[in-house]
Backbone as ProteinMPNN parsed JSONL, in Angstrom:
{"seq_chain_A": "MPIPEFIVTLRDMVGVHPLWLPGVKAVVTDDGGRLLLVRRADNGRWTVPAGIVEPGEEPAATAVREVQEETGVDVEVSHVAGVGTTAPVVYPNGDHAQYLDVVMACSYVTGEARVNDDENLEVAWFEADSLPDLPPLHRRAIEWALDPERRTHFVTG", "coords_chain_A": {"N_chain_A": [[38.331, 282.767, 245.035], [38.596, 279.851, 244.971], [37.317, 276.786, 244.913], [38.479, 273.327, 245.991], [37.121, 270.832, 244.194], [36.136, 268.694, 246.063], [35.585, 270.131, 248.021], [33.606, 271.33, 246.74], [31.699, 268.984, 246.537], [31.302, 267.693, 249.101], [30.06, 270.128, 250.234], [27.006, 269.987, 248.829], [26.471, 268.735, 250.213], [26.764, 268.558, 253.593], [26.078, 271.164, 253.849], [26.52, 274.535, 255.076], [27.442, 273.602, 256.866], [30.121, 273.104, 260.085], [33.26, 271.838, 258.475], [35.622, 269.587, 259.468], [38.552, 270.414, 257.885], [41.994, 269.109, 255.948], [44.909, 271.191, 256.642], [48.1, 272.862, 255.395], [50.421, 274.877, 255.952], [53.225, 276.405, 254.151], [55.782, 276.989, 254.775], [59.081, 278.557, 253.045], [62.825, 279.192, 253.323], [65.163, 280.494, 251.606], [68.127, 280.024, 250.25], [69.838, 282.279, 251.704], [68.032, 282.569, 253.401], [66.127, 284.259, 253.447], [62.86, 285.068, 253.531], [59.985, 283.477, 251.524], [57.173, 284.805, 251.78], [53.726, 285.272, 251.007], [51.001, 287.865, 249.735], [47.779, 287.969, 249.721], [44.643, 287.474, 248.692], [42.248, 287.801, 249.453], [41.859, 289.284, 252.088], [44.063, 290.984, 252.386], [46.153, 290.438, 254.233], [49.691, 289.394, 254.608], [50.937, 285.935, 253.889], [52.107, 282.861, 254.721], [52.993, 280.971, 252.433], [49.822, 278.288, 251.874], [48.1, 275.678, 252.129], [44.393, 272.868, 250.788], [44.718, 269.696, 252.09], [44.081, 268.071, 249.364], [42.645, 265.02, 248.463], [43.614, 261.797, 249.39], [46.291, 262.801, 249.203], [49.461, 263.293, 249.766], [50.74, 265.668, 252.567], [53.09, 266.423, 252.332], [53.35, 266.464, 249.578], [51.316, 268.701, 248.731], [51.506, 270.903, 249.825], [54.733, 271.383, 247.55], [53.016, 271.614, 245.844], [50.81, 273.564, 246.771], [53.132, 276.038, 247.389], [53.936, 276.328, 244.778], [52.069, 276.68, 243.301], [50.464, 279.29, 243.461], [53.684, 281.034, 244.124], [55.637, 280.125, 241.923], [58.076, 278.773, 242.549], [59.945, 276.381, 242.683], [59.903, 274.179, 245.638], [61.738, 271.816, 247.826], [60.705, 269.529, 250.771], [61.512, 269.022, 253.925], [61.328, 268.763, 256.336], [58.497, 268.314, 258.922], [57.569, 270.583, 260.865], [55.446, 270.894, 262.396], [52.753, 270.224, 263.965], [49.617, 271.417, 265.102], [46.593, 272.994, 265.259], [43.936, 275.149, 263.84], [41.791, 278.055, 264.808], [38.194, 277.963, 264.94], [36.558, 278.488, 261.629], [34.875, 281.262, 259.678], [33.577, 282.208, 256.96], [32.847, 284.549, 254.453], [30.416, 283.79, 252.279], [29.057, 281.839, 254.547], [30.202, 279.138, 255.241], [31.266, 277.206, 257.915], [34.245, 276.216, 258.686], [37.461, 274.25, 260.162], [40.798, 274.017, 261.091], [43.636, 271.341, 260.391], [45.687, 272.175, 261.529], [48.843, 271.695, 259.471], [52.176, 272.457, 259.234], [54.618, 272.7, 257.287], [59.121, 272.452, 257.252], [60.811, 273.578, 253.982], [62.661, 274.253, 251.829], [63.558, 276.225, 248.9], [64.179, 275.728, 245.343], [64.189, 276.634, 242.667], [63.741, 278.652, 240.209], [61.18, 281.71, 239.458], [60.476, 284.566, 242.108], [57.078, 285.391, 241.9], [53.565, 286.597, 241.196], [51.95, 283.935, 241.027], [48.686, 283.181, 241.091], [45.269, 283.329, 241.673], [44.84, 283.538, 243.954], [46.748, 285.052, 244.866], [47.956, 288.808, 245.444], [50.461, 289.759, 245.778], [53.947, 288.847, 245.99], [57.409, 287.955, 247.855], [60.223, 287.561, 249.116], [61.105, 287.462, 251.94], [63.477, 289.27, 254.661], [64.799, 287.265, 258.168], [64.106, 288.97, 259.891], [62.591, 290.691, 259.622], [59.999, 291.02, 259.001], [57.23, 291.513, 257.711], [53.182, 292.344, 258.978], [52.107, 289.59, 260.783], [49.308, 286.917, 259.923], [48.975, 285.449, 263.381], [49.152, 282.916, 263.705], [50.239, 282.373, 261.268], [52.787, 283.248, 261.426], [53.703, 282.069, 264.248], [54.166, 279.07, 262.391], [56.795, 280.595, 261.2], [58.629, 280.647, 263.284], [58.18, 277.629, 264.165], [59.49, 276.392, 261.895], [61.971, 277.783, 261.784], [63.616, 276.169, 264.513], [66.55, 275.722, 264.662], [66.7, 272.77, 266.272], [65.475, 271.531, 264.829], [62.754, 270.797, 265.947], [59.983, 268.495, 265.661], [57.337, 270.264, 266.673], [54.315, 270.636, 268.623], [51.179, 271.347, 270.561], [50.193, 271.082, 273.379], [47.585, 271.027, 274.274]], "CA_chain_A": [[39.263, 281.673, 245.72], [38.093, 278.663, 244.126], [37.654, 275.88, 246.659], [38.257, 272.305, 245.579], [35.294, 270.535, 244.117], [35.642, 268.099, 246.994], [35.256, 271.106, 249.366], [32.194, 271.873, 246.597], [30.896, 268.176, 246.783], [30.522, 268.063, 251.143], [29.139, 271.394, 250.897], [26.495, 269.407, 248.402], [25.503, 266.535, 251.629], [26.283, 269.269, 253.959], [25.828, 272.84, 253.692], [27.38, 275.374, 255.273], [27.336, 272.937, 258.451], [31.082, 272.673, 259.618], [34.506, 271.085, 258.218], [37.948, 269.692, 259.525], [39.66, 269.294, 257.21], [43.499, 268.912, 256.161], [45.802, 271.984, 255.484], [49.265, 272.926, 255.127], [51.78, 275.392, 255.518], [55.354, 276.111, 253.701], [56.998, 278.214, 255.515], [60.004, 278.41, 252.894], [63.54, 279.314, 252.805], [65.806, 280.854, 250.712], [70.163, 280.075, 250.681], [70.124, 283.378, 252.12], [67.334, 282.217, 255.904], [64.833, 284.51, 253.581], [61.516, 284.234, 253.636], [59.503, 283.754, 251.201], [55.457, 285.868, 251.562], [52.485, 285.99, 250.025], [49.763, 289.137, 249.889], [47.064, 287.096, 250.228], [43.82, 288.464, 247.863], [40.736, 288.624, 250.735], [41.844, 290.591, 253.452], [45.621, 291.668, 252.012], [47.232, 290.117, 254.44], [50.74, 289.046, 254.293], [51.816, 284.877, 254.237], [52.931, 281.696, 253.571], [51.805, 280.19, 251.08], [49.88, 277.269, 252.406], [45.975, 275.147, 251.6], [44.58, 272.302, 251.35], [45.072, 268.78, 251.37], [42.947, 266.601, 248.206], [42.047, 263.944, 248.876], [45.052, 260.583, 248.54], [47.659, 263.937, 248.872], [50.713, 263.93, 250.918], [50.213, 266.757, 253.268], [54.302, 266.27, 252.238], [53.554, 266.56, 248.203], [50.837, 269.546, 249.125], [53.132, 272.163, 250.752], [54.853, 271.043, 247.163], [51.71, 272.083, 245.192], [51.138, 274.713, 246.998], [53.848, 277.286, 246.699], [54.039, 276.373, 243.298], [50.641, 277.063, 242.436], [50.309, 280.11, 244.552], [54.138, 281.414, 243.436], [55.665, 279.733, 240.949], [58.78, 278.667, 242.944], [59.887, 275.62, 243.55], [60.725, 273.357, 247.526], [61.733, 269.938, 249.083], [60.404, 269.651, 252.048], [63.152, 268.934, 254.533], [60.522, 267.75, 257.596], [57.696, 268.865, 259.879], [58.217, 271.797, 261.946], [54.642, 271.117, 263.59], [51.038, 269.544, 264.033], [48.336, 272.208, 265.271], [44.823, 273.41, 264.539], [43.014, 276.774, 262.849], [40.4, 278.657, 264.978], [37.138, 277.481, 263.219], [35.77, 279.925, 260.47], [33.133, 281.48, 259.113], [33.943, 282.308, 255.979], [31.473, 285.503, 253.98], [29.363, 283.473, 251.98], [28.218, 280.921, 255.326], [30.104, 278.014, 255.436], [32.044, 276.619, 258.528], [36.037, 275.182, 258.17], [38.781, 274.39, 261.201], [41.68, 272.834, 259.867], [44.196, 270.348, 261.151], [47.72, 272.72, 260.307], [50.233, 270.802, 259.161], [53.641, 273.202, 259.132], [56.694, 272.486, 256.507], [59.813, 273.374, 256.527], [60.768, 274.018, 252.294], [63.34, 274.993, 250.789], [63.846, 276.821, 247.88], [64.766, 274.703, 245.034], [64.552, 276.39, 241.601], [61.85, 279.073, 240.156], [61.556, 282.941, 239.972], [59.415, 284.409, 243.104], [56.23, 285.442, 241.297], [52.057, 285.685, 241.244], [51.068, 282.644, 239.584], [47.039, 282.236, 240.959], [44.552, 284.882, 241.264], [44.908, 284.182, 244.977], [47.488, 286.572, 245.671], [48.291, 290.225, 245.183], [51.84, 289.953, 245.466], [54.644, 287.726, 246.371], [58.366, 288.763, 247.577], [60.754, 287.505, 249.775], [61.32, 288.831, 253.329], [64.311, 289.092, 255.42], [63.518, 286.867, 259.392], [64.078, 290.3, 260.72], [62.147, 292.369, 258.291], [58.246, 290.577, 258.525], [55.753, 292.347, 257.967], [53.11, 291.903, 260.211], [51.101, 287.908, 259.776], [49.194, 286.592, 261.312], [49.855, 284.694, 264.695], [49.555, 281.505, 263.188], [51.809, 282.199, 260.021], [54.054, 283.709, 262.105], [54.336, 280.833, 264.531], [54.739, 278.252, 261.565], [57.71, 280.935, 260.957], [59.094, 280.457, 264.293], [58.462, 276.406, 264.028], [60.286, 276.026, 261.237], [62.992, 278.046, 261.896], [64.467, 276.222, 265.55], [67.477, 275.438, 264.588], [66.68, 272.108, 266.344], [64.61, 270.73, 264.161], [62.084, 269.91, 265.759], [58.454, 268.782, 265.507], [56.107, 270.693, 267.445], [52.532, 270.439, 268.587], [50.418, 272.078, 270.842], [49.127, 270.206, 273.949], [46.494, 271.894, 275.446]], "C_chain_A": [[38.117, 280.327, 244.68], [38.722, 277.664, 244.98], [37.315, 274.663, 245.487], [37.27, 271.314, 245.258], [35.672, 268.758, 244.933], [34.837, 268.372, 247.373], [33.119, 270.903, 248.314], [31.302, 269.902, 247.378], [29.863, 267.889, 248.414], [29.793, 269.123, 250.332], [27.903, 270.4, 249.946], [25.473, 268.405, 249.098], [26.025, 267.521, 253.01], [25.823, 270.476, 254.535], [26.729, 273.996, 254.112], [27.901, 275.287, 256.637], [29.732, 272.174, 259.102], [31.792, 271.091, 258.999], [34.687, 270.546, 258.286], [38.008, 269.106, 257.977], [41.202, 269.757, 257.321], [43.941, 269.724, 256.079], [47.201, 272.258, 255.855], [50.23, 273.997, 254.944], [53.108, 275.807, 255.33], [55.716, 277.497, 253.939], [58.852, 277.672, 254.461], [60.982, 279.411, 252.787], [64.808, 279.142, 252.196], [67.467, 279.798, 250.575], [70.586, 281.019, 252.184], [69.3, 283.58, 253.719], [66.518, 283.405, 254.918], [64.15, 283.952, 253.326], [60.672, 284.051, 252.531], [57.468, 283.343, 250.865], [54.198, 285.597, 250.97], [51.159, 286.479, 250.66], [48.326, 287.848, 249.782], [45.414, 288.385, 249.427], [42.327, 288.752, 248.474], [41.02, 288.989, 251.586], [43.554, 290.753, 253.287], [46.475, 291.819, 252.925], [48.701, 288.515, 254.424], [51.293, 287.488, 255.18], [51.937, 283.805, 253.907], [52.724, 281.063, 253.246], [51.54, 278.716, 252.14], [48.25, 276.942, 251.36], [46.095, 274.281, 251.754], [44.876, 271.169, 250.824], [44.296, 268.131, 250.585], [43.05, 265.854, 248.896], [42.475, 262.589, 248.541], [46.329, 261.627, 248.736], [47.975, 263.314, 250.133], [51.186, 264.559, 251.024], [52.097, 267.204, 252.422], [53.532, 267.479, 249.574], [51.864, 268.941, 248.293], [50.936, 271.215, 249.482], [53.985, 271.506, 249.253], [54.321, 271.948, 246.188], [51.504, 273.331, 245.466], [51.612, 276.463, 246.569], [53.745, 276.939, 245.295], [53.429, 277.099, 242.454], [50.455, 278.826, 242.56], [51.829, 281.225, 244.735], [55.478, 281.705, 242.066], [57.835, 278.952, 241.188], [58.364, 276.404, 243.42], [60.226, 274.526, 244.08], [61.014, 271.7, 247.159], [61.08, 270.573, 250.072], [61.018, 269.218, 252.499], [62.659, 268.723, 255.962], [59.514, 268.685, 257.771], [58.499, 269.136, 260.281], [57.457, 271.077, 262.762], [53.112, 270.606, 262.949], [50.077, 270.83, 264.789], [46.496, 272.546, 264.913], [44.703, 274.602, 264.165], [42.006, 276.547, 264.297], [38.981, 278.393, 264.336], [37.264, 279.001, 263.08], [34.393, 280.431, 260.067], [34.096, 281.871, 257.98], [32.34, 283.433, 255.645], [29.975, 284.29, 253.745], [28.331, 282.362, 253.318], [29.196, 280.1, 255.68], [31.268, 278.191, 256.66], [33.052, 275.83, 258.338], [36.517, 275.201, 259.633], [39.456, 273.31, 260.266], [43.09, 272.679, 260.579], [45.369, 271.476, 260.092], [48.587, 271.661, 260.415], [51.469, 271.828, 258.278], [55.021, 271.869, 258.312], [57.58, 273.725, 256.496], [59.895, 272.942, 255.028], [62.078, 274.535, 252.811], [63.691, 275.186, 249.683], [64.365, 275.491, 246.692], [65.145, 275.518, 243.651], [62.988, 277.901, 241.294], [62.266, 281.464, 240.025], [59.664, 283.311, 241.06], [58.105, 285.255, 242.224], [54.592, 285.497, 241.729], [51.724, 285.226, 240.987], [49.672, 282.399, 239.875], [46.743, 284.159, 241.226], [44.472, 284.524, 243.834], [45.403, 285.356, 245.657], [47.414, 287.987, 244.805], [50.004, 289.931, 244.497], [52.751, 289.072, 246.092], [56.602, 288.298, 246.214], [58.567, 287.709, 249.314], [61.41, 288.45, 251.106], [62.817, 288.199, 254.108], [63.857, 288.054, 256.618], [63.664, 287.436, 259.938], [63.396, 291.215, 260.784], [60.449, 291.851, 257.756], [57.888, 291.366, 258.442], [54.887, 292.139, 258.836], [52.184, 290.763, 259.514], [49.89, 288.252, 260.55], [48.906, 285.259, 262.477], [50.105, 283.52, 264.367], [50.831, 281.242, 262.004], [52.723, 282.345, 261.08], [54.575, 282.57, 263.283], [54.643, 279.455, 263.399], [56.1, 278.481, 261.497], [58.696, 280.555, 262.186], [59.724, 279.008, 264.098], [60.349, 275.535, 263.43], [61.631, 276.5, 261.456], [63.793, 277.322, 263.318], [65.185, 274.908, 264.692], [67.664, 273.74, 265.267], [65.666, 271.043, 265.476], [63.776, 269.808, 264.631], [60.67, 269.697, 266.29], [57.565, 269.268, 266.211], [54.839, 271.068, 267.179], [52.513, 271.067, 270.259], [49.467, 270.533, 272.032], [48.227, 270.484, 274.737], [46.871, 273.02, 275.906]], "O_chain_A": [[37.129, 280.332, 243.945], [39.825, 277.544, 245.513], [36.503, 274.699, 244.562], [36.536, 270.96, 246.18], [35.43, 267.741, 244.282], [33.73, 267.838, 247.443], [32.026, 270.588, 248.782], [30.6, 269.766, 248.38], [28.676, 267.871, 248.739], [28.788, 268.73, 249.741], [27.729, 269.54, 250.809], [24.46, 267.748, 248.859], [25.386, 266.992, 253.919], [25.252, 270.623, 255.616], [27.669, 274.316, 253.384], [28.461, 276.115, 257.355], [30.36, 271.219, 258.645], [31.362, 269.938, 258.977], [34.307, 269.876, 257.325], [37.734, 268.108, 257.31], [41.689, 270.439, 258.223], [43.754, 269.904, 254.875], [47.472, 271.702, 256.92], [50.849, 274.08, 253.882], [54.01, 275.63, 256.149], [55.85, 278.601, 253.41], [59.624, 276.811, 254.882], [60.616, 280.489, 252.319], [65.467, 278.103, 252.166], [67.417, 278.67, 251.067], [71.231, 280.736, 253.194], [69.603, 284.253, 254.704], [65.825, 283.926, 255.793], [64.175, 282.778, 252.957], [60.366, 285.241, 252.448], [56.812, 282.474, 250.291], [54.109, 286.366, 250.013], [50.466, 285.991, 251.553], [48.663, 286.667, 249.857], [45.247, 289.591, 249.604], [41.511, 289.606, 248.128], [40.01, 289.137, 252.274], [44.212, 290.583, 254.312], [47.342, 292.692, 252.956], [48.629, 287.293, 254.295], [51.773, 287.433, 256.312], [51.898, 283.576, 252.698], [52.047, 280.225, 253.842], [52.371, 278.164, 252.861], [47.641, 277.533, 250.468], [47.052, 273.863, 252.405], [45.219, 271.051, 249.648], [43.584, 267.372, 251.242], [43.56, 265.96, 250.011], [41.94, 262.048, 247.574], [47.42, 261.185, 248.378], [47.304, 262.954, 251.101], [52.122, 264.795, 250.26], [52.215, 268.346, 251.978], [53.477, 268.52, 248.92], [52.034, 270.031, 247.747], [50.374, 272.29, 249.276], [54.18, 270.39, 249.735], [54.959, 272.894, 245.727], [51.858, 274.23, 244.703], [51.106, 277.427, 245.996], [53.194, 277.874, 244.715], [53.727, 277.783, 241.475], [50.314, 279.471, 241.521], [51.578, 282.256, 245.359], [55.981, 282.699, 241.542], [58.617, 278.741, 240.261], [57.507, 275.67, 243.911], [60.82, 273.71, 243.374], [60.544, 270.827, 246.429], [60.9, 271.777, 250.248], [61.682, 268.565, 251.694], [63.519, 268.505, 256.815], [59.44, 269.702, 257.082], [59.647, 268.698, 260.363], [57.983, 270.53, 263.732], [52.619, 270.65, 261.822], [51.001, 270.374, 265.464], [45.579, 272.044, 264.264], [45.777, 275.201, 264.223], [41.589, 275.49, 264.77], [38.797, 278.686, 263.155], [37.655, 279.999, 263.684], [33.236, 280.021, 260.168], [35.316, 281.832, 258.139], [31.239, 283.331, 256.186], [29.025, 284.013, 254.478], [27.139, 282.128, 253.118], [29.265, 280.223, 256.902], [32.104, 279.089, 256.555], [32.857, 274.726, 257.83], [36.058, 276.079, 260.363], [39.169, 272.456, 259.428], [43.634, 273.588, 261.206], [45.698, 271.592, 258.911], [48.909, 270.945, 261.363], [51.606, 271.909, 257.057], [55.749, 270.916, 258.592], [57.449, 274.91, 256.189], [59.156, 272.017, 254.689], [62.401, 275.058, 253.878], [64.287, 274.223, 249.201], [64.855, 274.444, 247.116], [66.291, 275.295, 243.26], [61.89, 278.064, 241.827], [63.213, 282.16, 240.392], [58.528, 282.845, 240.976], [58.747, 286.18, 241.726], [54.195, 284.625, 242.501], [50.73, 285.607, 240.368], [49.141, 281.538, 239.173], [47.281, 285.262, 241.131], [44.092, 285.324, 244.689], [44.974, 286.183, 246.461], [46.885, 288.124, 243.702], [50.494, 289.907, 243.367], [52.178, 288.38, 246.933], [57.126, 288.779, 245.21], [57.762, 287.336, 250.168], [61.93, 289.562, 251.202], [63.164, 287.018, 254.127], [62.68, 287.714, 256.499], [63.501, 286.995, 261.075], [63.353, 292.208, 261.511], [59.86, 292.104, 256.706], [58.204, 292.262, 259.225], [55.41, 291.665, 259.844], [51.686, 290.757, 258.389], [49.527, 289.149, 261.311], [48.626, 284.134, 262.063], [51.177, 282.988, 264.656], [51.775, 280.463, 261.87], [53.373, 281.393, 261.511], [55.75, 282.205, 263.252], [55.583, 278.769, 263.802], [56.886, 277.539, 261.6], [59.744, 280.055, 261.777], [60.922, 278.773, 263.938], [61.329, 274.903, 263.822], [62.525, 275.663, 261.332], [64.871, 277.905, 263.438], [64.791, 273.815, 264.286], [68.717, 273.219, 264.899], [65.329, 269.891, 265.749], [63.692, 268.626, 264.298], [60.161, 270.433, 267.135], [56.717, 268.41, 266.457], [54.306, 271.559, 266.184], [53.497, 271.216, 270.984], [48.69, 269.615, 271.77], [48.18, 270.119, 275.912], [46.157, 273.632, 276.701]]}, "name": "protein", "num_of_chains": 1, "seq": "MPIPEFIVTLRDMVGVHPLWLPGVKAVVTDDGGRLLLVRRADNGRWTVPAGIVEPGEEPAATAVREVQEETGVDVEVSHVAGVGTTAPVVYPNGDHAQYLDVVMACSYVTGEARVNDDENLEVAWFEADSLPDLPPLHRRAIEWALDPERRTHFVTG"}
């Protein structure tokens, strides 16, 4: 997985100590209600496209960029579906991080879904009632994004 250059610079200063980083999950639906998922190369799990917000980048722009980079699909962000936090993560190299998790509901605009990077093994559209096994926070992101009332969800405790 390529590490953003700003994180490499931060790691030079703080070592493996915990970093608090903003992240985005992009829940993409097409006109038929199918969901766009990626199967990650690092752990083989299906997830929604996701990534780290670059310094100065707007979270909605991050969602659009990450979906394009990972899947070759262009999307439009319709709304913020929710905001939460992830559990602390320890990476194989010993780095520690935790993420502010901003969930964006996105609509397909154009493009053929395909593996478009080295972070993923597969890219596919799934019916909402036929999803593969997903990590809990990715399933939560989908539930938030598919809320028919389009509320912004958050965790209060």
